[in-house]
Amino acid sequence: MLGHGPLESREECNGSGRVMMRYGRLIAGVAVMVAAIVMTPGSAWCDQGSTAPPSQAQPGTAPLTGPPPPVLLEPRQIDLGYANPSRIATGVIKLRNTSSRPLTIGRVQPTCKCTTPELSSMTIPPGQTVEMKAGVDLRGSLGKISKTINVFVNGYSQPVQVKIVGEMGYAVRCTPAEFRSDVSAQGNLELEAMDGKPFRVLRVNGLAPSIISQSPAGADKAIRWTVAYDLTVNSPMLDYYIIETDHPDAPVLDPRVLGGELAAIEGRFFTSKLLFGRHNTNIGILRAGESVEIDVGMVRADRTKPMTWEIRVPDLSIELVSLEVDPKDPQWEKAVVRVTSAAERDAPLVGAIVVRQEDLQARMFITGRLMPARTGGGAAEGGAEKP
């Protein structure tokens, strides 16, 4: 039987007080092994694509009064539909000028760093349209999403609000996509193949699944499964609950576990002086001897000090591949790291990638499934993230 070892905690000082850091759980109680590299500033960088935060993008403080701009949205919002969280989701909308004079767009301000808008023109002729493309980088997230892009037109204090809606989910949808440990420690998860391909549930949090129902009933593989979860068994304080399937496009599902204690820990953890732009990365299946590259946006208040990268999973190593300033938002940088496995075991993965800079540190969870090295040829399994 596979399981996770005990929770490892450590107190770190981040300059503003004591912070309790919680790292990933380890398989079968194996001790923590840390692979680290030291990075100094000056490496190559590449673009993540974003808009400056509100403090810089909106210098004025005028109240939002007066009529809205004469702009019609076609369609009324950007609907991403059911989007794969392994990729950046994109959508398109048109802004139509319903007035008899040209309109000039002064600035475009998303409410979230994860959203990247691009306009085909900053001027809308009378009766004409401009196209806005929006990319939403919520890789690693599951569930319903709702974002807003504020488009400010010169001469109007009220912005045009472009809503973005959708759902992030793998080829197998997991419902609920997140649940709270302080509300219900036991419950059911609904698993459904959105592409209609039957699949099997292999393990739930490292253990044989407790099947409640399936459709069709009695078959080896099914389109829909209902399985039980129990947060009191096999490490009750997991940040992610790992479900493994044999679906080729959804080998690992990772609904997030929330709770009062978790929220308090997370709230004390984050600091604007050193911060990752993502909470989690699902790498799918990673075999011994193979690697996966992961990109993540990050903020560093001081770029003159060296950083140390660590991965808190036994038999996994990490190295920095590249680091570049975001030309669209110089406050942000994009790091690409390579994670390599030497783990000759078949086990669920819940761990953490940690970057340190003196007394500061930022953390991003890493989830997936570890497997032994291949005995023959064959293509890599699905499920890993793609930019």
PDB file of N, CA and C in Angstrom, residues 240-330:
ATOM      1  N   TYR A 240      -3.197  19.045  -1.822  1.00  0.00           N
ATOM      2  CA  TYR A 240      -3.818  18.523  -3.043  1.00  0.00           C
ATOM      3  C   TYR A 240      -4.144  17.053  -2.840  1.00  0.00           C
ATOM      4  N   TYR A 241      -5.257  16.634  -3.421  1.00  0.00           N
ATOM      5  CA  TYR A 241      -5.722  15.253  -3.326  1.00  0.00           C
ATOM      6  C   TYR A 241      -5.495  14.624  -4.695  1.00  0.00           C
ATOM      7  N   ILE A 242      -4.671  13.598  -4.757  1.00  0.00           N
ATOM      8  CA  ILE A 242      -4.218  13.058  -6.035  1.00  0.00           C
ATOM      9  C   ILE A 242      -5.083  11.871  -6.464  1.00  0.00           C
ATOM     10  N   ILE A 243      -5.657  11.986  -7.668  1.00  0.00           N
ATOM     11  CA  ILE A 243      -6.459  10.913  -8.255  1.00  0.00           C
ATOM     12  C   ILE A 243      -5.780  10.481  -9.541  1.00  0.00           C
ATOM     13  N   GLU A 244      -5.472   9.199  -9.650  1.00  0.00           N
ATOM     14  CA  GLU A 244      -4.783   8.669 -10.826  1.00  0.00           C
ATOM     15  C   GLU A 244      -5.757   7.842 -11.661  1.00  0.00           C
ATOM     16  N   THR A 245      -5.717   8.040 -12.972  1.00  0.00           N
ATOM     17  CA  THR A 245      -6.576   7.302 -13.892  1.00  0.00           C
ATOM     18  C   THR A 245      -5.730   6.752 -15.032  1.00  0.00           C
ATOM     19  N   ASP A 246      -6.350   5.900 -15.853  1.00  0.00           N
ATOM     20  CA  ASP A 246      -5.653   5.418 -17.048  1.00  0.00           C
ATOM     21  C   ASP A 246      -6.108   6.166 -18.298  1.00  0.00           C
ATOM     22  N   HIS A 247      -6.803   7.291 -18.115  1.00  0.00           N
ATOM     23  CA  HIS A 247      -7.182   8.104 -19.266  1.00  0.00           C
ATOM     24  C   HIS A 247      -5.913   8.722 -19.857  1.00  0.00           C
ATOM     25  N   PRO A 248      -5.678   8.599 -21.168  1.00  0.00           N
ATOM     26  CA  PRO A 248      -4.420   9.076 -21.749  1.00  0.00           C
ATOM     27  C   PRO A 248      -4.201  10.574 -21.616  1.00  0.00           C
ATOM     28  N   ASP A 249      -5.274  11.347 -21.501  1.00  0.00           N
ATOM     29  CA  ASP A 249      -5.141  12.798 -21.407  1.00  0.00           C
ATOM     30  C   ASP A 249      -5.420  13.337 -20.009  1.00  0.00           C
ATOM     31  N   ALA A 250      -5.609  12.461 -19.054  1.00  0.00           N
ATOM     32  CA  ALA A 250      -5.853  12.895 -17.679  1.00  0.00           C
ATOM     33  C   ALA A 250      -5.312  11.853 -16.704  1.00  0.00           C
ATOM     34  N   PRO A 251      -4.001  11.593 -16.742  1.00  0.00           N
ATOM     35  CA  PRO A 251      -3.452  10.578 -15.843  1.00  0.00           C
ATOM     36  C   PRO A 251      -3.474  10.996 -14.383  1.00  0.00           C
ATOM     37  N   VAL A 252      -3.461  12.314 -14.126  1.00  0.00           N
ATOM     38  CA  VAL A 252      -3.429  12.806 -12.751  1.00  0.00           C
ATOM     39  C   VAL A 252      -4.419  13.960 -12.604  1.00  0.00           C
ATOM     40  N   LEU A 253      -5.330  13.836 -11.650  1.00  0.00           N
ATOM     41  CA  LEU A 253      -6.226  14.914 -11.257  1.00  0.00           C
ATOM     42  C   LEU A 253      -5.812  15.371  -9.866  1.00  0.00           C
ATOM     43  N   ASP A 254      -5.866  16.675  -9.625  1.00  0.00           N
ATOM     44  CA  ASP A 254      -5.366  17.183  -8.342  1.00  0.00           C
ATOM     45  C   ASP A 254      -6.275  18.264  -7.761  1.00  0.00           C
ATOM     46  N   PRO A 255      -7.496  17.905  -7.328  1.00  0.00           N
ATOM     47  CA  PRO A 255      -8.334  18.895  -6.660  1.00  0.00           C
ATOM     48  C   PRO A 255      -7.637  19.435  -5.417  1.00  0.00           C
ATOM     49  N   ARG A 256      -7.842  20.716  -5.172  1.00  0.00           N
ATOM     50  CA  ARG A 256      -7.140  21.387  -4.083  1.00  0.00           C
ATOM     51  C   ARG A 256      -7.914  21.260  -2.780  1.00  0.00           C
ATOM     52  N   VAL A 257      -7.181  21.069  -1.695  1.00  0.00           N
ATOM     53  CA  VAL A 257      -7.766  20.980  -0.360  1.00  0.00           C
ATOM     54  C   VAL A 257      -7.575  22.323   0.336  1.00  0.00           C
ATOM     55  N   LEU A 258      -8.690  22.933   0.740  1.00  0.00           N
ATOM     56  CA  LEU A 258      -8.651  24.198   1.457  1.00  0.00           C
ATOM     57  C   LEU A 258      -9.109  23.971   2.885  1.00  0.00           C
ATOM     58  N   GLY A 259      -8.836  24.952   3.749  1.00  0.00           N
ATOM     59  CA  GLY A 259      -9.266  24.818   5.130  1.00  0.00           C
ATOM     60  C   GLY A 259      -8.801  25.992   5.957  1.00  0.00           C
ATOM     61  N   GLY A 260      -9.353  26.108   7.157  1.00  0.00           N
ATOM     62  CA  GLY A 260      -9.003  27.221   8.013  1.00  0.00           C
ATOM     63  C   GLY A 260      -7.529  27.285   8.341  1.00  0.00           C
ATOM     64  N   GLU A 261      -6.950  26.156   8.741  1.00  0.00           N
ATOM     65  CA  GLU A 261      -5.529  26.143   9.075  1.00  0.00           C
ATOM     66  C   GLU A 261      -4.675  26.386   7.843  1.00  0.00           C
ATOM     67  N   LEU A 262      -5.073  25.770   6.720  1.00  0.00           N
ATOM     68  CA  LEU A 262      -4.328  25.981   5.481  1.00  0.00           C
ATOM     69  C   LEU A 262      -4.361  27.450   5.083  1.00  0.00           C
ATOM     70  N   ALA A 263      -5.532  28.073   5.174  1.00  0.00           N
ATOM     71  CA  ALA A 263      -5.656  29.471   4.785  1.00  0.00           C
ATOM     72  C   ALA A 263      -4.783  30.366   5.659  1.00  0.00           C
ATOM     73  N   ALA A 264      -4.733  30.071   6.951  1.00  0.00           N
ATOM     74  CA  ALA A 264      -3.906  30.875   7.851  1.00  0.00           C
ATOM     75  C   ALA A 264      -2.429  30.739   7.509  1.00  0.00           C
ATOM     76  N   ILE A 265      -2.013  29.512   7.194  1.00  0.00           N
ATOM     77  CA  ILE A 265      -0.616  29.283   6.830  1.00  0.00           C
ATOM     78  C   ILE A 265      -0.280  29.991   5.529  1.00  0.00           C
ATOM     79  N   GLU A 266      -1.157  29.837   4.526  1.00  0.00           N
ATOM     80  CA  GLU A 266      -0.901  30.461   3.233  1.00  0.00           C
ATOM     81  C   GLU A 266      -0.856  31.982   3.369  1.00  0.00           C
ATOM     82  N   GLY A 267      -1.748  32.548   4.182  1.00  0.00           N
ATOM     83  CA  GLY A 267      -1.778  33.991   4.341  1.00  0.00           C
ATOM     84  C   GLY A 267      -0.498  34.537   4.934  1.00  0.00           C
ATOM     85  N   ARG A 268       0.113  33.787   5.847  1.00  0.00           N
ATOM     86  CA  ARG A 268       1.370  34.233   6.433  1.00  0.00           C
ATOM     87  C   ARG A 268       2.548  33.998   5.507  1.00  0.00           C
ATOM     88  N   PHE A 269       2.363  33.109   4.544  1.00  0.00           N
ATOM     89  CA  PHE A 269       3.479  32.707   3.684  1.00  0.00           C
ATOM     90  C   PHE A 269       3.792  33.744   2.616  1.00  0.00           C
ATOM     91  N   PHE A 270       2.759  34.267   1.942  1.00  0.00           N
ATOM     92  CA  PHE A 270       2.981  35.106   0.773  1.00  0.00           C
ATOM     93  C   PHE A 270       3.544  36.471   1.158  1.00  0.00           C
ATOM     94  N   THR A 271       4.492  36.940   0.361  1.00  0.00           N
ATOM     95  CA  THR A 271       5.074  38.260   0.511  1.00  0.00           C
ATOM     96  C   THR A 271       5.339  38.829  -0.866  1.00  0.00           C
ATOM     97  N   SER A 272       5.083  40.117  -1.049  1.00  0.00           N
ATOM     98  CA  SER A 272       5.290  40.735  -2.355  1.00  0.00           C
ATOM     99  C   SER A 272       6.766  40.883  -2.691  1.00  0.00           C
ATOM    100  N   LYS A 273       7.649  40.634  -1.726  1.00  0.00           N
ATOM    101  CA  LYS A 273       9.086  40.770  -1.976  1.00  0.00           C
ATOM    102  C   LYS A 273       9.650  39.591  -2.756  1.00  0.00           C
ATOM    103  N   LEU A 274       9.003  38.443  -2.679  1.00  0.00           N
ATOM    104  CA  LEU A 274       9.414  37.255  -3.428  1.00  0.00           C
ATOM    105  C   LEU A 274       8.174  36.389  -3.588  1.00  0.00           C
ATOM    106  N   LEU A 275       7.709  36.254  -4.832  1.00  0.00           N
ATOM    107  CA  LEU A 275       6.396  35.647  -5.041  1.00  0.00           C
ATOM    108  C   LEU A 275       6.340  34.932  -6.377  1.00  0.00           C
ATOM    109  N   PHE A 276       5.777  33.718  -6.386  1.00  0.00           N
ATOM    110  CA  PHE A 276       5.470  33.012  -7.623  1.00  0.00           C
ATOM    111  C   PHE A 276       4.097  33.449  -8.124  1.00  0.00           C
ATOM    112  N   GLY A 277       3.930  33.442  -9.440  1.00  0.00           N
ATOM    113  CA  GLY A 277       2.655  33.804 -10.029  1.00  0.00           C
ATOM    114  C   GLY A 277       1.691  32.646 -10.154  1.00  0.00           C
ATOM    115  N   ARG A 278       2.106  31.455  -9.737  1.00  0.00           N
ATOM    116  CA  ARG A 278       1.244  30.271  -9.816  1.00  0.00           C
ATOM    117  C   ARG A 278       1.325  29.513  -8.505  1.00  0.00           C
ATOM    118  N   HIS A 279       0.239  28.838  -8.177  1.00  0.00           N
ATOM    119  CA  HIS A 279       0.194  28.076  -6.932  1.00  0.00           C
ATOM    120  C   HIS A 279       0.629  26.634  -7.134  1.00  0.00           C
ATOM    121  N   ASN A 280       0.417  26.089  -8.343  1.00  0.00           N
ATOM    122  CA  ASN A 280       0.647  24.663  -8.543  1.00  0.00           C
ATOM    123  C   ASN A 280       0.979  24.374  -9.995  1.00  0.00           C
ATOM    124  N   THR A 281       1.712  23.282 -10.220  1.00  0.00           N
ATOM    125  CA  THR A 281       1.928  22.754 -11.555  1.00  0.00           C
ATOM    126  C   THR A 281       1.728  21.245 -11.523  1.00  0.00           C
ATOM    127  N   ASN A 282       0.879  20.755 -12.413  1.00  0.00           N
ATOM    128  CA  ASN A 282       0.610  19.325 -12.541  1.00  0.00           C
ATOM    129  C   ASN A 282       1.445  18.806 -13.705  1.00  0.00           C
ATOM    130  N   ILE A 283       2.445  17.982 -13.420  1.00  0.00           N
ATOM    131  CA  ILE A 283       3.361  17.522 -14.469  1.00  0.00           C
ATOM    132  C   ILE A 283       2.923  16.196 -15.070  1.00  0.00           C
ATOM    133  N   GLY A 284       1.782  15.660 -14.641  1.00  0.00           N
ATOM    134  CA  GLY A 284       1.335  14.380 -15.181  1.00  0.00           C
ATOM    135  C   GLY A 284       2.252  13.255 -14.729  1.00  0.00           C
ATOM    136  N   ILE A 285       2.616  12.371 -15.656  1.00  0.00           N
ATOM    137  CA  ILE A 285       3.486  11.233 -15.341  1.00  0.00           C
ATOM    138  C   ILE A 285       4.935  11.608 -15.616  1.00  0.00           C
ATOM    139  N   LEU A 286       5.807  11.355 -14.655  1.00  0.00           N
ATOM    140  CA  LEU A 286       7.242  11.574 -14.821  1.00  0.00           C
ATOM    141  C   LEU A 286       7.971  10.291 -14.440  1.00  0.00           C
ATOM    142  N   ARG A 287       8.673   9.721 -15.417  1.00  0.00           N
ATOM    143  CA  ARG A 287       9.405   8.475 -15.197  1.00  0.00           C
ATOM    144  C   ARG A 287      10.850   8.751 -14.806  1.00  0.00           C
ATOM    145  N   ALA A 288      11.446   7.782 -14.122  1.00  0.00           N
ATOM    146  CA  ALA A 288      12.850   7.880 -13.742  1.00  0.00           C
ATOM    147  C   ALA A 288      13.710   8.047 -14.985  1.00  0.00           C
ATOM    148  N   GLY A 289      14.655   8.965 -14.922  1.00  0.00           N
ATOM    149  CA  GLY A 289      15.527   9.240 -16.050  1.00  0.00           C
ATOM    150  C   GLY A 289      14.981  10.265 -17.018  1.00  0.00           C
ATOM    151  N   GLU A 290      13.764  10.741 -16.796  1.00  0.00           N
ATOM    152  CA  GLU A 290      13.157  11.720 -17.689  1.00  0.00           C
ATOM    153  C   GLU A 290      13.005  13.064 -16.979  1.00  0.00           C
ATOM    154  N   SER A 291      12.807  14.119 -17.781  1.00  0.00           N
ATOM    155  CA  SER A 291      12.716  15.480 -17.260  1.00  0.00           C
ATOM    156  C   SER A 291      11.481  16.178 -17.807  1.00  0.00           C
ATOM    157  N   VAL A 292      11.079  17.223 -17.119  1.00  0.00           N
ATOM    158  CA  VAL A 292       9.997  18.091 -17.581  1.00  0.00           C
ATOM    159  C   VAL A 292      10.402  19.527 -17.281  1.00  0.00           C
ATOM    160  N   GLU A 293      10.119  20.439 -18.216  1.00  0.00           N
ATOM    161  CA  GLU A 293      10.412  21.848 -18.004  1.00  0.00           C
ATOM    162  C   GLU A 293       9.146  22.584 -17.585  1.00  0.00           C
ATOM    163  N   ILE A 294       9.292  23.466 -16.616  1.00  0.00           N
ATOM    164  CA  ILE A 294       8.175  24.210 -16.034  1.00  0.00           C
ATOM    165  C   ILE A 294       8.508  25.688 -16.075  1.00  0.00           C
ATOM    166  N   ASP A 295       7.577  26.505 -16.557  1.00  0.00           N
ATOM    167  CA  ASP A 295       7.780  27.952 -16.530  1.00  0.00           C
ATOM    168  C   ASP A 295       6.843  28.580 -15.517  1.00  0.00           C
ATOM    169  N   VAL A 296       7.325  29.620 -14.854  1.00  0.00           N
ATOM    170  CA  VAL A 296       6.524  30.284 -13.837  1.00  0.00           C
ATOM    171  C   VAL A 296       6.937  31.746 -13.759  1.00  0.00           C
ATOM    172  N   GLY A 297       5.944  32.639 -13.665  1.00  0.00           N
ATOM    173  CA  GLY A 297       6.222  34.044 -13.432  1.00  0.00           C
ATOM    174  C   GLY A 297       6.538  34.280 -11.967  1.00  0.00           C
ATOM    175  N   MET A 298       7.377  35.262 -11.704  1.00  0.00           N
ATOM    176  CA  MET A 298       7.754  35.546 -10.324  1.00  0.00           C
ATOM    177  C   MET A 298       8.108  37.019 -10.161  1.00  0.00           C
ATOM    178  N   VAL A 299       8.003  37.483  -8.918  1.00  0.00           N
ATOM    179  CA  VAL A 299       8.362  38.846  -8.548  1.00  0.00           C
ATOM    180  C   VAL A 299       9.484  38.783  -7.528  1.00  0.00           C
ATOM    181  N   ARG A 300      10.524  39.603  -7.754  1.00  0.00           N
ATOM    182  CA  ARG A 300      11.611  39.751  -6.787  1.00  0.00           C
ATOM    183  C   ARG A 300      11.807  41.236  -6.519  1.00  0.00           C
ATOM    184  N   ALA A 301      11.734  41.630  -5.274  1.00  0.00           N
ATOM    185  CA  ALA A 301      11.947  43.037  -4.943  1.00  0.00           C
ATOM    186  C   ALA A 301      13.399  43.434  -5.142  1.00  0.00           C
ATOM    187  N   ASP A 302      14.325  42.498  -4.921  1.00  0.00           N
ATOM    188  CA  ASP A 302      15.755  42.766  -5.062  1.00  0.00           C
ATOM    189  C   ASP A 302      16.352  41.749  -6.025  1.00  0.00           C
ATOM    190  N   ARG A 303      16.710  42.191  -7.228  1.00  0.00           N
ATOM    191  CA  ARG A 303      17.253  41.285  -8.236  1.00  0.00           C
ATOM    192  C   ARG A 303      18.776  41.216  -8.205  1.00  0.00           C
ATOM    193  N   THR A 304      19.381  41.900  -7.260  1.00  0.00           N
ATOM    194  CA  THR A 304      20.840  41.862  -7.158  1.00  0.00           C
ATOM    195  C   THR A 304      21.328  40.698  -6.305  1.00  0.00           C
ATOM    196  N   LYS A 305      20.436  40.107  -5.521  1.00  0.00           N
ATOM    197  CA  LYS A 305      20.833  39.030  -4.620  1.00  0.00           C
ATOM    198  C   LYS A 305      20.607  37.674  -5.277  1.00  0.00           C
ATOM    199  N   PRO A 306      21.510  36.707  -5.056  1.00  0.00           N
ATOM    200  CA  PRO A 306      21.351  35.379  -5.661  1.00  0.00           C
ATOM    201  C   PRO A 306      20.167  34.629  -5.075  1.00  0.00           C
ATOM    202  N   MET A 307      19.668  33.671  -5.862  1.00  0.00           N
ATOM    203  CA  MET A 307      18.568  32.817  -5.429  1.00  0.00           C
ATOM    204  C   MET A 307      19.020  31.367  -5.429  1.00  0.00           C
ATOM    205  N   THR A 308      18.405  30.574  -4.590  1.00  0.00           N
ATOM    206  CA  THR A 308      18.631  29.136  -4.544  1.00  0.00           C
ATOM    207  C   THR A 308      17.318  28.425  -4.831  1.00  0.00           C
ATOM    208  N   TRP A 309      17.343  27.491  -5.782  1.00  0.00           N
ATOM    209  CA  TRP A 309      16.155  26.720  -6.153  1.00  0.00           C
ATOM    210  C   TRP A 309      16.234  25.334  -5.528  1.00  0.00           C
ATOM    211  N   GLU A 310      15.112  24.870  -4.992  1.00  0.00           N
ATOM    212  CA  GLU A 310      15.044  23.559  -4.362  1.00  0.00           C
ATOM    213  C   GLU A 310      13.764  22.854  -4.797  1.00  0.00           C
ATOM    214  N   ILE A 311      13.793  21.535  -4.801  1.00  0.00           N
ATOM    215  CA  ILE A 311      12.567  20.759  -4.982  1.00  0.00           C
ATOM    216  C   ILE A 311      12.482  19.782  -3.825  1.00  0.00           C
ATOM    217  N   ARG A 312      11.390  19.834  -3.112  1.00  0.00           N
ATOM    218  CA  ARG A 312      11.243  19.055  -1.884  1.00  0.00           C
ATOM    219  C   ARG A 312      10.483  17.762  -2.154  1.00  0.00           C
ATOM    220  N   VAL A 313      11.128  16.911  -2.928  1.00  0.00           N
ATOM    221  CA  VAL A 313      10.618  15.577  -3.234  1.00  0.00           C
ATOM    222  C   VAL A 313      11.825  14.645  -3.315  1.00  0.00           C
ATOM    223  N   PRO A 314      11.806  13.501  -2.643  1.00  0.00           N
ATOM    224  CA  PRO A 314      12.929  12.569  -2.733  1.00  0.00           C
ATOM    225  C   PRO A 314      13.185  12.123  -4.166  1.00  0.00           C
ATOM    226  N   ASP A 315      14.441  12.086  -4.556  1.00  0.00           N
ATOM    227  CA  ASP A 315      14.896  11.552  -5.846  1.00  0.00           C
ATOM    228  C   ASP A 315      14.523  12.431  -7.029  1.00  0.00           C
ATOM    229  N   LEU A 316      14.104  13.650  -6.800  1.00  0.00           N
ATOM    230  CA  LEU A 316      13.890  14.616  -7.868  1.00  0.00           C
ATOM    231  C   LEU A 316      14.904  15.738  -7.738  1.00  0.00           C
ATOM    232  N   SER A 317      15.425  16.208  -8.862  1.00  0.00           N
ATOM    233  CA  SER A 317      16.378  17.315  -8.873  1.00  0.00           C
ATOM    234  C   SER A 317      15.834  18.448  -9.726  1.00  0.00           C
ATOM    235  N   ILE A 318      16.385  19.640  -9.530  1.00  0.00           N
ATOM    236  CA  ILE A 318      15.910  20.816 -10.251  1.00  0.00           C
ATOM    237  C   ILE A 318      17.096  21.654 -10.701  1.00  0.00           C
ATOM    238  N   GLU A 319      16.986  22.231 -11.886  1.00  0.00           N
ATOM    239  CA  GLU A 319      17.996  23.156 -12.382  1.00  0.00           C
ATOM    240  C   GLU A 319      17.310  24.291 -13.120  1.00  0.00           C
ATOM    241  N   LEU A 320      17.915  25.463 -13.040  1.00  0.00           N
ATOM    242  CA  LEU A 320      17.381  26.624 -13.737  1.00  0.00           C
ATOM    243  C   LEU A 320      17.800  26.576 -15.197  1.00  0.00           C
ATOM    244  N   VAL A 321      16.838  26.746 -16.089  1.00  0.00           N
ATOM    245  CA  VAL A 321      17.108  26.747 -17.530  1.00  0.00           C
ATOM    246  C   VAL A 321      17.254  28.170 -18.048  1.00  0.00           C
ATOM    247  N   SER A 322      16.342  29.048 -17.670  1.00  0.00           N
ATOM    248  CA  SER A 322      16.404  30.436 -18.132  1.00  0.00           C
ATOM    249  C   SER A 322      15.630  31.326 -17.182  1.00  0.00           C
ATOM    250  N   LEU A 323      15.929  32.602 -17.253  1.00  0.00           N
ATOM    251  CA  LEU A 323      15.268  33.598 -16.422  1.00  0.00           C
ATOM    252  C   LEU A 323      15.289  34.911 -17.192  1.00  0.00           C
ATOM    253  N   GLU A 324      14.121  35.489 -17.439  1.00  0.00           N
ATOM    254  CA  GLU A 324      14.038  36.695 -18.262  1.00  0.00           C
ATOM    255  C   GLU A 324      13.034  37.678 -17.683  1.00  0.00           C
ATOM    256  N   VAL A 325      13.288  38.950 -17.889  1.00  0.00           N
ATOM    257  CA  VAL A 325      12.355  40.002 -17.497  1.00  0.00           C
ATOM    258  C   VAL A 325      11.181  40.015 -18.468  1.00  0.00           C
ATOM    259  N   ASP A 326      10.006  40.243 -17.948  1.00  0.00           N
ATOM    260  CA  ASP A 326       8.810  40.377 -18.781  1.00  0.00           C
ATOM    261  C   ASP A 326       8.816  41.773 -19.405  1.00  0.00           C
ATOM    262  N   PRO A 327       8.992  41.882 -20.721  1.00  0.00           N
ATOM    263  CA  PRO A 327       9.058  43.213 -21.336  1.00  0.00           C
ATOM    264  C   PRO A 327       7.753  43.987 -21.248  1.00  0.00           C
ATOM    265  N   LYS A 328       6.626  43.304 -21.100  1.00  0.00           N
ATOM    266  CA  LYS A 328       5.341  43.985 -20.988  1.00  0.00           C
ATOM    267  C   LYS A 328       5.056  44.437 -19.565  1.00  0.00           C
ATOM    268  N   ASP A 329       5.719  43.823 -18.610  1.00  0.00           N
ATOM    269  CA  ASP A 329       5.540  44.172 -17.202  1.00  0.00           C
ATOM    270  C   ASP A 329       6.859  43.917 -16.491  1.00  0.00           C
ATOM    271  N   PRO A 330       7.761  44.890 -16.471  1.00  0.00           N
ATOM    272  CA  PRO A 330       9.110  44.678 -15.931  1.00  0.00           C
ATOM    273  C   PRO A 330       9.152  44.311 -14.459  1.00  0.00           C
TER     274      PRO A 330
END
